[in-house]
Amino acid sequence: MNTRRLTKKEMRIFAVGQLGWSILSGIIGTWLVTFYLPTADAVKDSGALFYVPTGLVILGVLTILGLITFICRIFDAVTDPWIASLSDRSRNPKGRRIPFMKRAAIPFAIVTVLVFCTPFGGVKSGDTNPLNIVWVLVTLILFYLFMTMYCTPYNALISEFGKTQEDRMYISTAISLTFFFGTLLAYVPFALAGPLQGMVGYAWSYRIWFIVLAVFALICMLVPVFKLNEKEFVDAKPSDSNAFKSLAKTFRNKEFRKFSLSDIMYWVGLTLFQTGLPFFVKVSMKLDESNTMLFMGAMTVLSACFYPFVSRLVAKHGKKKLVIIGFLGLSAAYLITALIGVVPFLGAGSMIPGVLIVLISAFPMALLGIIPQAIVADVAEEDAKLTGENREGMFFAARTFAMKFGQSIAMLVFTSLAVLGTEQTTTSNDLTASEPGLRIVAIAAVCFCVLGAVILMAYDEKKVMKTIQNRK
């Protein structure tokens, strides 16, 4: 069967799907900790409540939220390769990928909202209802299941739709842009929930916006499902390997192992920043929470301004060097965060730290938002040419797993470190973040980003690209 390349318009239609799922991912990444670990000021001034215990009650070093994310990772360890294998092996006449995305979109959007709708009310202090813990655990597991069902097939299409290096970079740029704008939209409640709090209360002022965002995200996720005919562009032979054999083959690729380990460090560092930004603004900088949206918006817009230059830089310098530069740039931004309240011109109550973070992190965000997806597509193409087996789904499932594993580590690190140095008892059910703890979180983010850069130095980009060119 003859297939054709996507037009630029069709590539942009494909990128709209990432706008949708990145909103839902951003809601969980930004709000899971912010909603269930409110700051002391939010409890005191805005009526925030505690729905699950927030203290270090697991072995004295972990929180309930940290344990929940760990359990979700165990669940993901099974579902990621399983869904990827089902997609790679699918013989659906409508394609191997889009039918999965279609089935996952609606429950994915619904369960995102349900994560924040515990069946029992919160408390100002004291013990919370333990069934709320069960609710958060179950809904979060379902969230990751449906996220995998949508994102793994979606990401596999990057390699299949990107038939040339030019197409691949264009798609990676487009989906990176929609990813950051989707993440930005997840911050909207910081700016718009306040006026609703007097009418519907603290929790529902945010839940209402989660519902609005989830509906919009659902529409976006369905756009490529109904506007693109996968079979027009892809005629790949289904894989015959089962899930774990296919996963083993994927990680047998030495260059992919190096990239994946580095990518986990990236997602830990990025998630520590995204999760911590509301706390850095409110607790460290002592500014109104609406500034969270302001800083994130400025960072996203400025980062987007660099996007047109990334493809040219890749053509001149290669992908590996630029990703390492991105890691080191993010490290510098996180270092500024760690120095808030320590260096005189980075004092609390000032906008200067936020402005510096925006200016320093924008270019690295552009590099790290675009290039890693293209690297995965390169490795998947190299592997297909060497083995004769199309397992793009499994390669991108591994990257999805790296993303979620990195996010999970970040949740463990953030919820455990952010409360250090507090004046409260660390096992208290209503524990809140402290300035010393947030400084330690920022330093941890610096360490993860530097480690990611060091690991990526071992990636042999020349070998991968040479194989692709020779086999063509």
CSV table of C-alpha atoms in Angstrom, one decimal, residues 83-409:
chain,number,residue,atom,x,y,z
A,83,ILE,CA,-0.2,-1.2,25.9
A,84,ALA,CA,2.8,-0.6,23.7
A,85,SER,CA,2.8,-4.3,22.7
A,86,LEU,CA,-0.9,-4.3,22.0
A,87,SER,CA,-0.5,-1.3,19.8
A,88,ASP,CA,2.6,-2.6,18.0
A,89,ARG,CA,0.8,-5.9,17.3
A,90,SER,CA,-2.6,-4.5,16.4
A,91,ARG,CA,-4.1,-5.5,13.1
A,92,ASN,CA,-7.0,-3.1,13.3
A,93,PRO,CA,-8.0,-2.0,9.8
A,94,LYS,CA,-8.1,1.6,10.9
A,95,GLY,CA,-4.5,1.5,12.2
A,96,ARG,CA,-2.4,0.4,15.1
A,97,ARG,CA,-2.5,3.7,17.0
A,98,ILE,CA,-5.5,5.9,16.6
A,99,PRO,CA,-8.1,3.4,17.7
A,100,PHE,CA,-6.4,3.2,21.1
A,101,MET,CA,-6.4,6.9,21.4
A,102,LYS,CA,-10.1,7.1,20.6
A,103,ARG,CA,-11.0,4.6,23.3
A,104,ALA,CA,-8.8,6.3,25.9
A,105,ALA,CA,-9.7,10.0,25.5
A,106,ILE,CA,-13.0,10.3,27.3
A,107,PRO,CA,-12.1,8.2,30.4
A,108,PHE,CA,-8.7,9.9,30.6
A,109,ALA,CA,-10.4,13.3,30.8
A,110,ILE,CA,-13.0,12.2,33.4
A,111,VAL,CA,-10.7,10.4,35.8
A,112,THR,CA,-8.3,13.5,35.8
A,113,VAL,CA,-11.1,15.5,37.5
A,114,LEU,CA,-12.1,12.6,39.8
A,115,VAL,CA,-8.6,12.5,41.3
A,116,PHE,CA,-9.5,15.7,43.1
A,117,CYS,CA,-13.0,14.8,44.1
A,118,THR,CA,-12.6,12.7,47.3
A,119,PRO,CA,-15.8,11.3,48.6
A,120,PHE,CA,-15.3,12.6,52.2
A,121,GLY,CA,-14.7,16.2,53.2
A,122,GLY,CA,-11.4,17.6,54.4
A,123,VAL,CA,-10.3,18.9,57.8
A,124,LYS,CA,-8.5,21.9,59.1
A,125,SER,CA,-6.3,19.7,61.3
A,126,GLY,CA,-6.3,16.3,62.8
A,127,ASP,CA,-7.1,12.9,61.2
A,128,THR,CA,-8.6,12.6,57.7
A,129,ASN,CA,-10.9,9.8,56.5
A,130,PRO,CA,-8.7,6.9,55.3
A,131,LEU,CA,-11.1,6.2,52.4
A,132,ASN,CA,-9.9,9.4,50.8
A,133,ILE,CA,-6.4,7.8,50.5
A,134,VAL,CA,-8.0,4.8,48.7
A,135,TRP,CA,-9.9,7.2,46.4
A,136,VAL,CA,-6.8,9.1,45.4
A,137,LEU,CA,-4.8,5.9,44.8
A,138,VAL,CA,-7.5,4.2,42.6
A,139,THR,CA,-8.2,7.3,40.5
A,140,LEU,CA,-4.6,8.0,40.1
A,141,ILE,CA,-3.9,4.5,38.9
A,142,LEU,CA,-6.8,4.8,36.4
A,143,PHE,CA,-5.4,8.2,35.3
A,144,TYR,CA,-2.0,6.6,34.4
A,145,LEU,CA,-3.7,3.7,32.7
A,146,PHE,CA,-5.7,5.9,30.3
A,147,MET,CA,-2.8,8.3,29.9
A,148,THR,CA,-0.7,5.3,28.7
A,149,MET,CA,-3.5,4.1,26.4
A,150,TYR,CA,-3.5,7.6,24.7
A,151,CYS,CA,0.1,8.7,24.9
A,152,THR,CA,2.0,5.6,24.0
A,153,PRO,CA,0.2,5.1,20.6
A,154,TYR,CA,0.3,8.8,20.1
A,155,ASN,CA,4.0,9.1,20.6
A,156,ALA,CA,4.7,6.1,18.4
A,157,LEU,CA,3.1,8.0,15.5
A,158,ILE,CA,5.9,10.6,15.8
A,159,SER,CA,8.3,8.2,14.2
A,160,GLU,CA,5.7,6.8,11.8
A,161,PHE,CA,4.4,10.2,10.6
A,162,GLY,CA,8.0,11.7,10.5
A,163,LYS,CA,9.2,10.1,7.3
A,164,THR,CA,12.2,12.5,7.0
A,165,GLN,CA,14.4,14.3,9.4
A,166,GLU,CA,12.7,17.5,8.4
A,167,ASP,CA,9.3,16.1,9.1
A,168,ARG,CA,10.5,14.6,12.4
A,169,MET,CA,11.9,18.0,13.6
A,170,TYR,CA,8.7,19.8,12.5
A,171,ILE,CA,6.5,17.4,14.4
A,172,SER,CA,8.7,17.4,17.5
A,173,THR,CA,8.7,21.3,17.4
A,174,ALA,CA,4.9,21.4,17.1
A,175,ILE,CA,4.2,18.9,19.8
A,176,SER,CA,6.7,20.5,22.1
A,177,LEU,CA,5.0,23.8,21.6
A,178,THR,CA,1.6,22.4,22.4
A,179,PHE,CA,3.0,20.5,25.4
A,180,PHE,CA,4.3,23.7,27.0
A,181,PHE,CA,1.1,25.6,26.2
A,182,GLY,CA,-1.0,22.7,27.6
A,183,THR,CA,1.1,22.8,30.8
A,184,LEU,CA,0.6,26.5,30.9
A,185,LEU,CA,-3.2,26.1,30.7
A,186,ALA,CA,-3.0,23.8,33.7
A,187,TYR,CA,-1.8,26.8,35.7
A,188,VAL,CA,-5.0,28.8,34.8
A,189,PRO,CA,-6.7,28.1,38.2
A,190,PHE,CA,-4.0,30.0,40.0
A,191,ALA,CA,-5.2,33.2,38.3
A,192,LEU,CA,-8.9,32.5,38.0
A,193,ALA,CA,-10.0,30.4,41.1
A,194,GLY,CA,-9.7,33.3,43.6
A,195,PRO,CA,-13.0,35.1,42.6
A,196,LEU,CA,-14.9,31.8,42.9
A,197,GLN,CA,-13.7,31.0,46.5
A,198,GLY,CA,-16.3,33.2,48.2
A,199,MET,CA,-19.1,31.5,46.3
A,200,VAL,CA,-18.2,27.8,46.2
A,201,GLY,CA,-15.4,27.4,48.7
A,202,TYR,CA,-11.7,26.7,48.2
A,203,ALA,CA,-11.8,23.2,46.8
A,204,TRP,CA,-14.6,23.7,44.3
A,205,SER,CA,-13.1,27.0,43.0
A,206,TYR,CA,-10.3,24.8,41.6
A,207,ARG,CA,-12.4,21.8,40.7
A,208,ILE,CA,-14.6,23.9,38.5
A,209,TRP,CA,-11.6,25.0,36.5
A,210,PHE,CA,-10.3,21.4,36.4
A,211,ILE,CA,-13.6,20.4,34.8
A,212,VAL,CA,-13.4,23.2,32.2
A,213,LEU,CA,-9.9,22.4,31.3
A,214,ALA,CA,-10.7,18.6,31.1
A,215,VAL,CA,-13.5,19.3,28.6
A,216,PHE,CA,-11.2,21.4,26.5
A,217,ALA,CA,-8.5,18.8,26.7
A,218,LEU,CA,-10.9,16.1,25.6
A,219,ILE,CA,-11.9,18.1,22.5
A,220,CYS,CA,-8.2,18.6,21.6
A,221,MET,CA,-7.4,14.9,22.1
A,222,LEU,CA,-10.2,13.9,19.7
A,223,VAL,CA,-9.1,16.3,16.9
A,224,PRO,CA,-6.3,14.0,15.4
A,225,VAL,CA,-8.5,11.0,16.1
A,226,PHE,CA,-11.2,12.2,13.8
A,227,LYS,CA,-9.2,14.4,11.4
A,228,LEU,CA,-6.4,12.1,10.5
A,229,ASN,CA,-6.6,8.7,8.7
A,230,GLU,CA,-3.7,6.7,10.0
A,231,LYS,CA,-3.7,4.3,7.1
A,232,GLU,CA,-3.1,7.1,4.6
A,233,PHE,CA,0.3,7.7,6.2
A,234,VAL,CA,1.5,4.5,7.7
A,235,ASP,CA,1.7,0.9,6.4
A,236,ALA,CA,3.9,-0.7,9.0
A,237,LYS,CA,4.0,-4.4,9.6
A,238,PRO,CA,2.6,-5.4,13.0
A,239,SER,CA,5.2,-6.7,15.5
A,240,ASP,CA,5.0,-10.4,16.4
A,241,SER,CA,6.8,-10.0,19.8
A,242,ASN,CA,4.8,-10.2,23.0
A,243,ALA,CA,5.0,-7.3,25.5
A,244,PHE,CA,8.0,-8.3,27.6
A,245,LYS,CA,10.0,-9.8,24.7
A,246,SER,CA,9.5,-6.5,22.8
A,247,LEU,CA,10.5,-4.5,25.9
A,248,ALA,CA,13.6,-6.6,26.4
A,249,LYS,CA,14.5,-6.0,22.7
A,250,THR,CA,14.0,-2.3,23.2
A,251,PHE,CA,16.3,-2.0,26.1
A,252,ARG,CA,18.9,-4.2,24.4
A,253,ASN,CA,19.6,-1.1,22.3
A,254,LYS,CA,22.6,0.3,24.1
A,255,GLU,CA,22.1,3.9,22.9
A,256,PHE,CA,18.5,3.9,24.0
A,257,ARG,CA,19.4,2.8,27.5
A,258,LYS,CA,21.8,5.7,27.8
A,259,PHE,CA,19.2,8.2,26.5
A,260,SER,CA,16.4,6.8,28.8
A,261,LEU,CA,18.5,7.1,32.0
A,262,SER,CA,19.3,10.7,31.0
A,263,ASP,CA,15.6,11.4,30.1
A,264,ILE,CA,14.5,10.2,33.6
A,265,MET,CA,16.8,12.8,35.1
A,266,TYR,CA,15.2,15.5,32.9
A,267,TRP,CA,11.7,14.6,33.9
A,268,VAL,CA,12.7,14.6,37.6
A,269,GLY,CA,14.2,18.0,37.3
A,270,LEU,CA,11.3,19.4,35.2
A,271,THR,CA,8.6,18.0,37.5
A,272,LEU,CA,10.4,19.3,40.7
A,273,PHE,CA,10.2,22.7,39.2
A,274,GLN,CA,6.6,22.5,37.9
A,275,THR,CA,5.4,21.0,41.1
A,276,GLY,CA,7.4,23.4,43.2
A,277,LEU,CA,6.7,26.6,41.3
A,278,PRO,CA,3.5,27.5,43.2
A,279,PHE,CA,5.4,26.9,46.5
A,280,PHE,CA,8.4,28.9,45.4
A,281,VAL,CA,6.1,31.8,44.5
A,282,LYS,CA,4.0,31.7,47.7
A,283,VAL,CA,6.4,30.4,50.3
A,284,SER,CA,9.9,31.4,49.1
A,285,MET,CA,9.2,34.6,47.2
A,286,LYS,CA,6.2,35.5,49.4
A,287,LEU,CA,4.1,36.7,46.4
A,288,ASP,CA,0.5,36.2,45.5
A,289,GLU,CA,-0.2,32.8,43.9
A,290,SER,CA,-1.5,34.5,40.7
A,291,ASN,CA,2.1,35.3,39.9
A,292,THR,CA,2.6,31.5,39.3
A,293,MET,CA,0.5,31.8,36.2
A,294,LEU,CA,2.4,35.0,35.2
A,295,PHE,CA,5.9,33.4,35.5
A,296,MET,CA,4.8,30.2,33.7
A,297,GLY,CA,3.1,32.2,31.0
A,298,ALA,CA,6.2,34.4,30.4
A,299,MET,CA,8.4,31.4,30.4
A,300,THR,CA,6.2,29.6,27.8
A,301,VAL,CA,5.9,32.5,25.5
A,302,LEU,CA,9.6,33.4,25.6
A,303,SER,CA,10.5,29.7,25.1
A,304,ALA,CA,8.2,29.6,22.1
A,305,CYS,CA,10.2,32.5,20.6
A,306,PHE,CA,13.3,30.3,20.4
A,307,TYR,CA,11.5,27.4,18.7
A,308,PRO,CA,12.1,28.5,15.1
A,309,PHE,CA,15.9,28.5,15.8
A,310,VAL,CA,16.1,25.0,17.3
A,311,SER,CA,15.9,23.1,14.0
A,312,ARG,CA,18.7,25.2,12.5
A,313,LEU,CA,20.8,24.7,15.6
A,314,VAL,CA,20.2,20.9,15.4
A,315,ALA,CA,21.3,20.9,11.7
A,316,LYS,CA,24.5,22.7,12.7
A,317,HIS,CA,25.4,21.2,16.1
A,318,GLY,CA,23.5,17.9,16.3
A,319,LYS,CA,21.0,16.9,19.0
A,320,LYS,CA,23.2,15.6,21.8
A,321,LYS,CA,25.2,18.8,22.4
A,322,LEU,CA,22.1,20.9,22.5
A,323,VAL,CA,20.3,18.7,25.0
A,324,ILE,CA,23.4,18.8,27.3
A,325,ILE,CA,23.3,22.6,27.0
A,326,GLY,CA,19.6,22.5,27.9
A,327,PHE,CA,20.3,20.5,31.0
A,328,LEU,CA,23.0,22.9,32.2
A,329,GLY,CA,20.7,25.9,31.5
A,330,LEU,CA,17.9,24.4,33.6
A,331,SER,CA,20.5,23.8,36.4
A,332,ALA,CA,21.3,27.5,36.4
A,333,ALA,CA,17.7,28.4,36.7
A,334,TYR,CA,17.1,26.0,39.5
A,335,LEU,CA,20.2,27.4,41.3
A,336,ILE,CA,18.6,30.9,41.2
A,337,THR,CA,15.5,29.3,42.9
A,338,ALA,CA,17.7,27.8,45.6
A,339,LEU,CA,19.3,31.2,46.3
A,340,ILE,CA,16.0,33.0,47.0
A,341,GLY,CA,16.4,34.6,50.4
A,342,VAL,CA,20.1,33.9,50.6
A,343,VAL,CA,21.5,36.4,48.1
A,344,PRO,CA,20.6,40.1,48.9
A,345,PHE,CA,19.1,40.9,45.4
A,346,LEU,CA,17.0,37.7,45.4
A,347,GLY,CA,15.1,38.6,48.6
A,348,ALA,CA,11.5,37.6,49.4
A,349,GLY,CA,8.8,39.9,48.2
A,350,SER,CA,10.7,40.8,45.0
A,351,MET,CA,9.8,39.9,41.4
A,352,ILE,CA,13.5,39.7,40.5
A,353,PRO,CA,14.0,36.0,41.2
A,354,GLY,CA,11.0,35.1,39.1
A,355,VAL,CA,12.1,37.3,36.2
A,356,LEU,CA,15.6,35.7,36.3
A,357,ILE,CA,14.2,32.2,36.4
A,358,VAL,CA,12.0,33.0,33.3
A,359,LEU,CA,14.9,34.5,31.3
A,360,ILE,CA,17.4,31.8,32.1
A,361,SER,CA,15.1,28.8,31.7
A,362,ALA,CA,13.3,29.8,28.4
A,363,PHE,CA,15.9,28.7,26.0
A,364,PRO,CA,16.8,25.4,27.7
A,365,MET,CA,13.0,24.6,27.9
A,366,ALA,CA,12.8,25.0,24.1
A,367,LEU,CA,15.8,22.7,23.5
A,368,LEU,CA,14.6,20.0,25.9
A,369,GLY,CA,11.0,20.3,24.8
A,370,ILE,CA,11.8,19.6,21.1
A,371,ILE,CA,14.9,17.5,20.7
A,372,PRO,CA,14.4,14.4,23.0
A,373,GLN,CA,11.4,13.3,21.1
A,374,ALA,CA,13.4,13.4,17.9
A,375,ILE,CA,16.2,11.4,19.5
A,376,VAL,CA,13.7,8.6,20.4
A,377,ALA,CA,12.4,8.6,16.8
A,378,ASP,CA,16.0,8.4,15.5
A,379,VAL,CA,16.8,5.4,17.8
A,380,ALA,CA,13.5,3.7,16.9
A,381,GLU,CA,14.3,4.1,13.2
A,382,GLU,CA,17.8,2.9,13.6
A,383,ASP,CA,16.5,-0.2,15.5
A,384,ALA,CA,13.9,-0.9,12.8
A,385,LYS,CA,16.5,-0.8,10.0
A,386,LEU,CA,18.8,-3.1,11.9
A,387,THR,CA,16.2,-5.6,13.0
A,388,GLY,CA,13.5,-5.3,10.4
A,389,GLU,CA,10.9,-5.0,13.1
A,390,ASN,CA,8.7,-1.9,13.6
A,391,ARG,CA,8.5,-1.4,17.4
A,392,GLU,CA,8.1,2.4,17.5
A,393,GLY,CA,5.3,1.9,20.1
A,394,MET,CA,7.6,0.2,22.5
A,395,PHE,CA,10.3,2.8,22.2
A,396,PHE,CA,7.9,5.6,22.9
A,397,ALA,CA,6.3,3.6,25.7
A,398,ALA,CA,9.7,3.4,27.3
A,399,ARG,CA,9.9,7.2,27.0
A,400,THR,CA,6.4,7.6,28.4
A,401,PHE,CA,7.5,5.3,31.3
A,402,ALA,CA,10.7,7.4,31.8
A,403,MET,CA,8.4,10.5,31.9
A,404,LYS,CA,6.1,9.0,34.5
A,405,PHE,CA,8.9,7.4,36.5
A,406,GLY,CA,10.7,10.7,36.6
A,407,GLN,CA,7.5,12.5,37.7
A,408,SER,CA,7.0,9.9,40.4
A,409,ILE,CA,10.5,10.2,41.7
